C-alpha cells in the first residue's frame, strides 16, 4: 500500500518505465498471493488511485486490476489478466470542438487477455541441453471502452514469438499487432513500459489510428562470460492489415557489467519512415509524415 512501482509480466500493460531516471510509480494497493501448494500459482490483485509518470506529472485514475499466473512445470507460465483503467480528469476541447489530444479520459479502457510464455524475461530461454534452449510466447488480448472514455470501440492485440539459443547466443523472431479503427479507437497500453516495445525510437508509444503490426527479429550475443552483452533488433512496421508501410527501424545496444553493482549502457535507434509514415500519428489528421529519427543513449547504473 502507498506509492510504489508495479511490474506485471513483461511490463506491457503495467510497468515502471525503469530505464528512465525517474520511474513511473503508482499510489496503489497491491496484494500478492503465492501458493506453492498449487504448483506456483501467483495472484496479483490491486487498485491504482494515481499515476506519478516519469515526466513528473500526476494522472488521476481509478484502476482495479487482476493478474493470475500459473506455472506449468518446465514448460512456462499461463497468465490471465484483467485491467480496468478509468481516467477521471475533466475534459477540454480544441479549437475545432473536438476532445483535446491532451485529455486523459480517452485513455480509459478495459482489457482482458491470456498469455503463455516460456520465460519471465524477454531474452531468456528454456534449456533443452547444456548448450541449447528454446523460447516462445503466445498472447491474445481484447480491449474495449470503459469508464469516462467518450468513444465506443473494441480492439484486439496478439503477440507471438519463437526463438532458440545456441551456446548462449539468442535468436528470436516475433510479431506483435495492436488493432485500430480510427481516432481514439485503437488498442493502447498507457501504463506499460512502452519504450521496450515497437522500437527504441519511441515513434509508437501510442498506437496509430490504423493500428500497428510490428514484425521483428533479435540477436543477443554475450561476451566476457556474460559481462558484456550486445543486442541487435530489426523492426518492420505496417498498419494492422499490412497495407500501409510505416517504415522500419534498427536498434543496437551494448551493456557492460562491472562486478555485481555497476554497469554502463550504450543504445542506438534508427527509424526510417516508410511510404505511409504520415499514418503513424495517433489521434491526428496531420498529413506530414513522421521524420526519419535517430536516438542515442548513454547511461551508468548502480544497483544495490
Coordinates of C-alpha atoms in Angstrom, one line a residue:
X1 CA 0.0 0.0 0.0
X2 CA 1.2 3.5 -0.8
X3 CA 3.4 4.9 -3.6
X4 CA 5.2 2.0 -5.3
X5 CA 6.4 0.6 -8.5
X6 CA 4.3 -2.2 -10.1
X7 CA 5.7 -4.6 -12.7
X8 CA 3.5 -7.3 -14.1
X9 CA 4.6 -9.9 -16.7
X10 CA 6.7 -8.2 -19.4
X11 CA 5.6 -4.7 -18.3
X12 CA 3.4 -4.4 -21.5
X13 CA 0.3 -3.4 -19.5
X14 CA 1.6 -2.2 -16.2
X15 CA 5.3 -1.3 -15.7
X16 CA 7.6 1.2 -14.1
X17 CA 9.4 2.5 -17.2
X18 CA 12.5 1.6 -15.1
X19 CA 15.2 2.7 -17.6
X20 CA 14.3 6.3 -17.1
X21 CA 16.0 8.4 -14.5
X22 CA 12.6 8.9 -12.7
X23 CA 10.4 5.8 -12.8
X24 CA 6.6 5.7 -13.1
X25 CA 5.1 4.9 -9.7
X26 CA 1.6 4.3 -8.5
X27 CA -0.5 5.4 -5.5
X28 CA -2.0 2.0 -5.0
X29 CA -2.8 -1.1 -3.1
X30 CA -1.2 -4.4 -4.3
X31 CA -2.0 -7.8 -2.9
X32 CA 0.2 -10.8 -4.0
X33 CA -0.7 -14.4 -3.1
X34 CA 1.9 -17.1 -3.9
X35 CA 0.5 -20.6 -3.3
X36 CA 3.3 -23.1 -3.7
X37 CA 0.9 -26.0 -2.9
X38 CA -0.8 -25.2 -6.2
X39 CA 2.4 -25.6 -8.2
X40 CA 3.4 -21.9 -8.2
X41 CA 0.1 -20.1 -8.5
X42 CA 0.7 -16.4 -8.1
X43 CA -2.2 -13.9 -7.9
X44 CA -1.7 -10.2 -8.1
X45 CA -4.7 -8.0 -7.4
X46 CA -4.8 -4.3 -6.7
X47 CA -6.2 -0.9 -7.2
X48 CA -4.4 2.2 -8.6
X49 CA -5.6 5.7 -7.5
X50 CA -3.0 8.0 -9.0
X51 CA -0.1 7.6 -11.5
X52 CA 3.1 9.5 -11.0
X53 CA 4.5 9.5 -14.5
X54 CA 8.2 9.5 -15.5
X55 CA 7.7 13.1 -16.8
X56 CA 6.8 14.3 -13.3
X57 CA 3.0 14.7 -13.9
X58 CA 0.2 13.1 -11.9
X59 CA -2.7 11.4 -13.6
X60 CA -5.9 10.7 -11.7
X61 CA -7.2 7.2 -12.3
X62 CA -9.5 4.6 -10.8
X63 CA -8.0 1.3 -11.9
X64 CA -8.6 -2.1 -10.3
X65 CA -6.6 -5.0 -11.8
X66 CA -6.1 -8.7 -11.6
X67 CA -3.3 -10.9 -12.9
X68 CA -3.2 -14.7 -12.3
X69 CA 0.0 -16.6 -13.1
X70 CA 0.2 -20.4 -13.1
X71 CA 3.5 -22.2 -13.7
X72 CA 3.2 -25.3 -15.9
X73 CA 6.3 -27.1 -14.7
X74 CA 9.3 -26.6 -17.0
X75 CA 7.2 -25.5 -20.0
X76 CA 6.4 -22.0 -19.0
X77 CA 3.6 -19.9 -17.4
X78 CA -0.1 -19.4 -18.3
X79 CA -1.3 -16.0 -17.3
X80 CA -4.8 -14.5 -17.3
X81 CA -5.4 -10.8 -16.7
X82 CA -7.9 -8.0 -16.5
X83 CA -7.1 -4.3 -16.3
X84 CA -9.8 -1.7 -15.8
X85 CA -8.4 1.8 -16.3
X86 CA -10.7 4.8 -15.7
X87 CA -9.0 8.2 -16.2
X88 CA -11.1 10.7 -14.3
X89 CA -9.6 14.1 -15.3
X90 CA -12.0 16.8 -16.6
X91 CA -12.0 17.0 -20.4
X92 CA -11.2 20.0 -22.6
X93 CA -11.8 20.7 -26.3
X94 CA -9.6 22.0 -29.1
X95 CA -10.4 25.0 -31.4
X96 CA -12.5 22.7 -33.7
X97 CA -14.6 21.5 -30.8
X98 CA -13.1 18.0 -30.7
X99 CA -11.8 16.5 -27.5
X100 CA -8.3 17.8 -26.8
X101 CA -5.5 15.4 -27.6
X102 CA -4.2 16.0 -24.0
X103 CA -7.4 14.6 -22.4
X104 CA -6.6 11.6 -20.4
X105 CA -10.2 10.3 -20.2
X106 CA -9.9 8.9 -23.7
X107 CA -7.1 6.6 -22.4
X108 CA -9.8 4.8 -20.3
X109 CA -10.2 1.2 -21.3
X110 CA -10.9 -2.3 -20.0
X111 CA -8.6 -5.1 -21.2
X112 CA -8.7 -8.9 -20.8
X113 CA -6.1 -11.4 -22.0
X114 CA -4.3 -14.7 -21.9
X115 CA -0.6 -15.2 -22.2
X116 CA 1.6 -18.3 -22.4
X117 CA 5.3 -17.7 -22.1
X118 CA 8.3 -19.9 -21.6
X119 CA 10.2 -17.3 -19.5
X120 CA 9.8 -14.2 -17.3
X121 CA 12.4 -12.2 -19.1
X122 CA 12.2 -11.3 -22.9
X123 CA 15.5 -12.8 -24.0
X124 CA 15.6 -15.9 -21.7
X125 CA 15.1 -19.4 -22.9
X126 CA 14.3 -22.9 -21.5
X127 CA 17.3 -25.2 -21.6
X128 CA 16.9 -28.4 -23.7
X129 CA 20.6 -29.3 -23.3
X130 CA 23.8 -27.9 -21.9
X131 CA 24.2 -25.6 -24.9
X132 CA 20.8 -25.1 -26.5
X133 CA 17.5 -23.7 -25.4
X134 CA 14.0 -22.7 -26.8
X135 CA 12.0 -19.5 -26.3
X136 CA 8.3 -19.0 -27.1
X137 CA 5.4 -16.7 -26.3
X138 CA 1.7 -16.6 -27.5
X139 CA -0.6 -14.0 -26.2
X140 CA -4.1 -12.6 -27.1
X141 CA -5.8 -9.5 -25.6
X142 CA -9.2 -7.8 -26.1
X143 CA -9.8 -4.2 -25.2
X144 CA -12.9 -2.0 -25.2
X145 CA -14.1 1.4 -23.9
X146 CA -14.6 1.9 -20.2
X147 CA -15.4 4.5 -17.5
X148 CA -15.0 8.1 -18.6
X149 CA -13.9 7.3 -22.1
X150 CA -16.2 9.0 -24.6
X151 CA -15.6 6.8 -27.6
X152 CA -17.2 3.4 -28.1
X153 CA -14.6 1.0 -29.6
X154 CA -13.2 -2.5 -29.4
X155 CA -9.7 -3.7 -30.4
X156 CA -7.6 -6.8 -30.3
X157 CA -3.9 -7.5 -29.8
X158 CA -1.8 -10.6 -30.4
X159 CA 1.8 -11.3 -29.7
X160 CA 3.7 -14.4 -31.0
X161 CA 7.4 -15.1 -30.5
X162 CA 9.6 -18.0 -31.2
X163 CA 13.4 -18.4 -30.7
X164 CA 16.3 -20.5 -29.8
X165 CA 19.6 -20.1 -28.0
X166 CA 22.9 -21.8 -29.0
X167 CA 26.0 -21.5 -26.9
X168 CA 24.4 -18.6 -25.1
X169 CA 23.6 -16.7 -28.3
X170 CA 19.9 -15.9 -28.6
X171 CA 17.9 -15.6 -31.8
X172 CA 14.2 -14.6 -31.8
X173 CA 11.6 -13.8 -34.3
X174 CA 8.2 -12.2 -33.4
X175 CA 5.1 -10.3 -34.5
X176 CA 3.0 -8.1 -32.3
X177 CA -0.2 -6.5 -33.6
X178 CA -2.3 -3.9 -32.0
X179 CA -5.5 -3.2 -33.9
X180 CA -7.0 0.3 -34.6
X181 CA -10.1 1.6 -36.4
X182 CA -9.9 5.4 -36.1
X183 CA -9.3 8.3 -33.7
X184 CA -9.3 7.0 -30.1
X185 CA -10.3 3.6 -31.4
X186 CA -7.0 1.7 -31.1
X187 CA -5.5 -0.7 -28.7
X188 CA -3.3 1.2 -26.2
X189 CA -1.3 0.4 -23.1
X190 CA -0.9 3.7 -21.3
X191 CA 0.6 2.2 -18.1
X192 CA 3.1 0.0 -19.9
X193 CA 6.8 0.4 -20.3
X194 CA 6.2 1.1 -23.9
X195 CA 9.8 2.1 -24.8
X196 CA 10.6 -1.6 -24.6
X197 CA 8.1 -2.4 -27.4
X198 CA 7.9 -1.4 -31.1
X199 CA 11.4 0.2 -31.3
X200 CA 13.5 2.4 -29.1
X201 CA 13.0 5.5 -31.3
X202 CA 9.6 5.8 -29.5
X203 CA 7.6 6.6 -32.6
X204 CA 4.8 4.2 -31.5
X205 CA 4.3 4.8 -27.8
X206 CA 0.7 5.4 -28.6
X207 CA -0.9 3.1 -31.3
X208 CA -1.7 4.8 -34.7
X209 CA -5.4 5.2 -35.7
X210 CA -5.0 2.3 -38.2
X211 CA -3.3 0.0 -35.7
X212 CA 0.2 -1.4 -36.0
X213 CA 1.9 -4.6 -36.9
X214 CA 5.5 -5.0 -35.8
X215 CA 7.4 -7.9 -37.3
X216 CA 10.9 -8.1 -35.7
X217 CA 13.9 -10.2 -35.1
X218 CA 16.5 -10.0 -32.4
X219 CA 20.0 -11.4 -31.9
X220 CA 21.7 -11.2 -28.5
X221 CA 25.4 -12.2 -28.1
X222 CA 27.2 -12.3 -24.7
X223 CA 30.9 -11.8 -24.4
X224 CA 33.4 -11.9 -21.5
X225 CA 31.4 -14.7 -19.8
X226 CA 28.3 -12.5 -19.9
X227 CA 29.8 -9.3 -18.5
X228 CA 29.4 -7.6 -22.0
X229 CA 26.1 -8.2 -23.9
X230 CA 25.4 -7.0 -27.4
X231 CA 21.8 -6.9 -28.8
X232 CA 20.6 -6.0 -32.3
X233 CA 16.9 -5.8 -33.4
X234 CA 15.3 -5.1 -36.7
X235 CA 11.6 -3.9 -36.9
X236 CA 9.3 -3.7 -39.9
X237 CA 6.1 -1.6 -39.3
X238 CA 2.8 -1.5 -41.0
X239 CA -0.9 -1.0 -40.2
X240 CA -2.9 -3.9 -38.8
X241 CA -3.8 -5.1 -42.3
X242 CA -0.2 -4.9 -43.7
X243 CA -1.3 -2.5 -46.4
X244 CA 0.3 0.8 -45.0
X245 CA 4.0 1.0 -44.8
X246 CA 5.0 2.8 -41.6
X247 CA 8.7 2.2 -42.1
X248 CA 11.4 0.1 -40.4
X249 CA 13.9 0.5 -37.6
X250 CA 17.2 -0.8 -36.3
X251 CA 18.1 -1.0 -32.6
X252 CA 21.5 -1.7 -31.2
X253 CA 22.6 -2.0 -27.5
X254 CA 25.8 -2.7 -25.6
X255 CA 25.7 -3.3 -21.8
X256 CA 29.0 -3.8 -19.9
X257 CA 28.8 -5.0 -16.3
X258 CA 31.4 -4.3 -13.6
X259 CA 31.1 -6.6 -10.7
X260 CA 27.7 -7.1 -9.1
X261 CA 26.6 -3.4 -8.7
X262 CA 27.8 -1.4 -11.7
X263 CA 27.1 -1.2 -15.4
X264 CA 27.4 1.0 -18.5
X265 CA 24.9 1.1 -21.3
X266 CA 25.1 2.5 -24.9
X267 CA 22.0 2.3 -27.1
X268 CA 21.2 3.5 -30.6
X269 CA 17.9 3.6 -32.6
X270 CA 17.4 4.5 -36.3
X271 CA 13.9 4.8 -37.6
X272 CA 13.4 5.0 -41.4
X273 CA 10.0 6.4 -42.3
X274 CA 8.0 4.4 -44.9
X275 CA 5.8 5.5 -47.8
X276 CA 2.8 5.8 -45.4
X277 CA 4.6 7.2 -42.4
X278 CA 2.0 10.1 -42.2
X279 CA -0.4 7.5 -40.8
X280 CA 1.9 6.9 -37.8
X281 CA 0.5 9.7 -35.7
X282 CA -2.3 8.7 -33.3
X283 CA -5.5 10.8 -33.0
X284 CA -4.3 13.2 -35.6
X285 CA -5.1 14.4 -39.1
X286 CA -1.7 15.9 -39.6
X287 CA -0.7 15.0 -43.2
X288 CA 3.1 15.4 -42.6
X289 CA 5.0 12.1 -42.5
X290 CA 6.9 11.1 -39.4
X291 CA 10.5 12.1 -39.9
X292 CA 13.4 9.7 -40.0
X293 CA 14.7 9.5 -36.4
X294 CA 17.9 8.7 -34.7
X295 CA 18.4 8.5 -31.0
X296 CA 21.5 7.7 -28.8
X297 CA 21.5 6.9 -25.1
X298 CA 24.5 6.6 -22.7
X299 CA 23.9 5.7 -19.1
X300 CA 25.7 4.5 -16.0
X301 CA 23.8 2.3 -13.5
X302 CA 24.4 1.4 -9.9
X303 CA 22.3 -1.4 -8.3
X304 CA 22.2 -2.4 -4.7

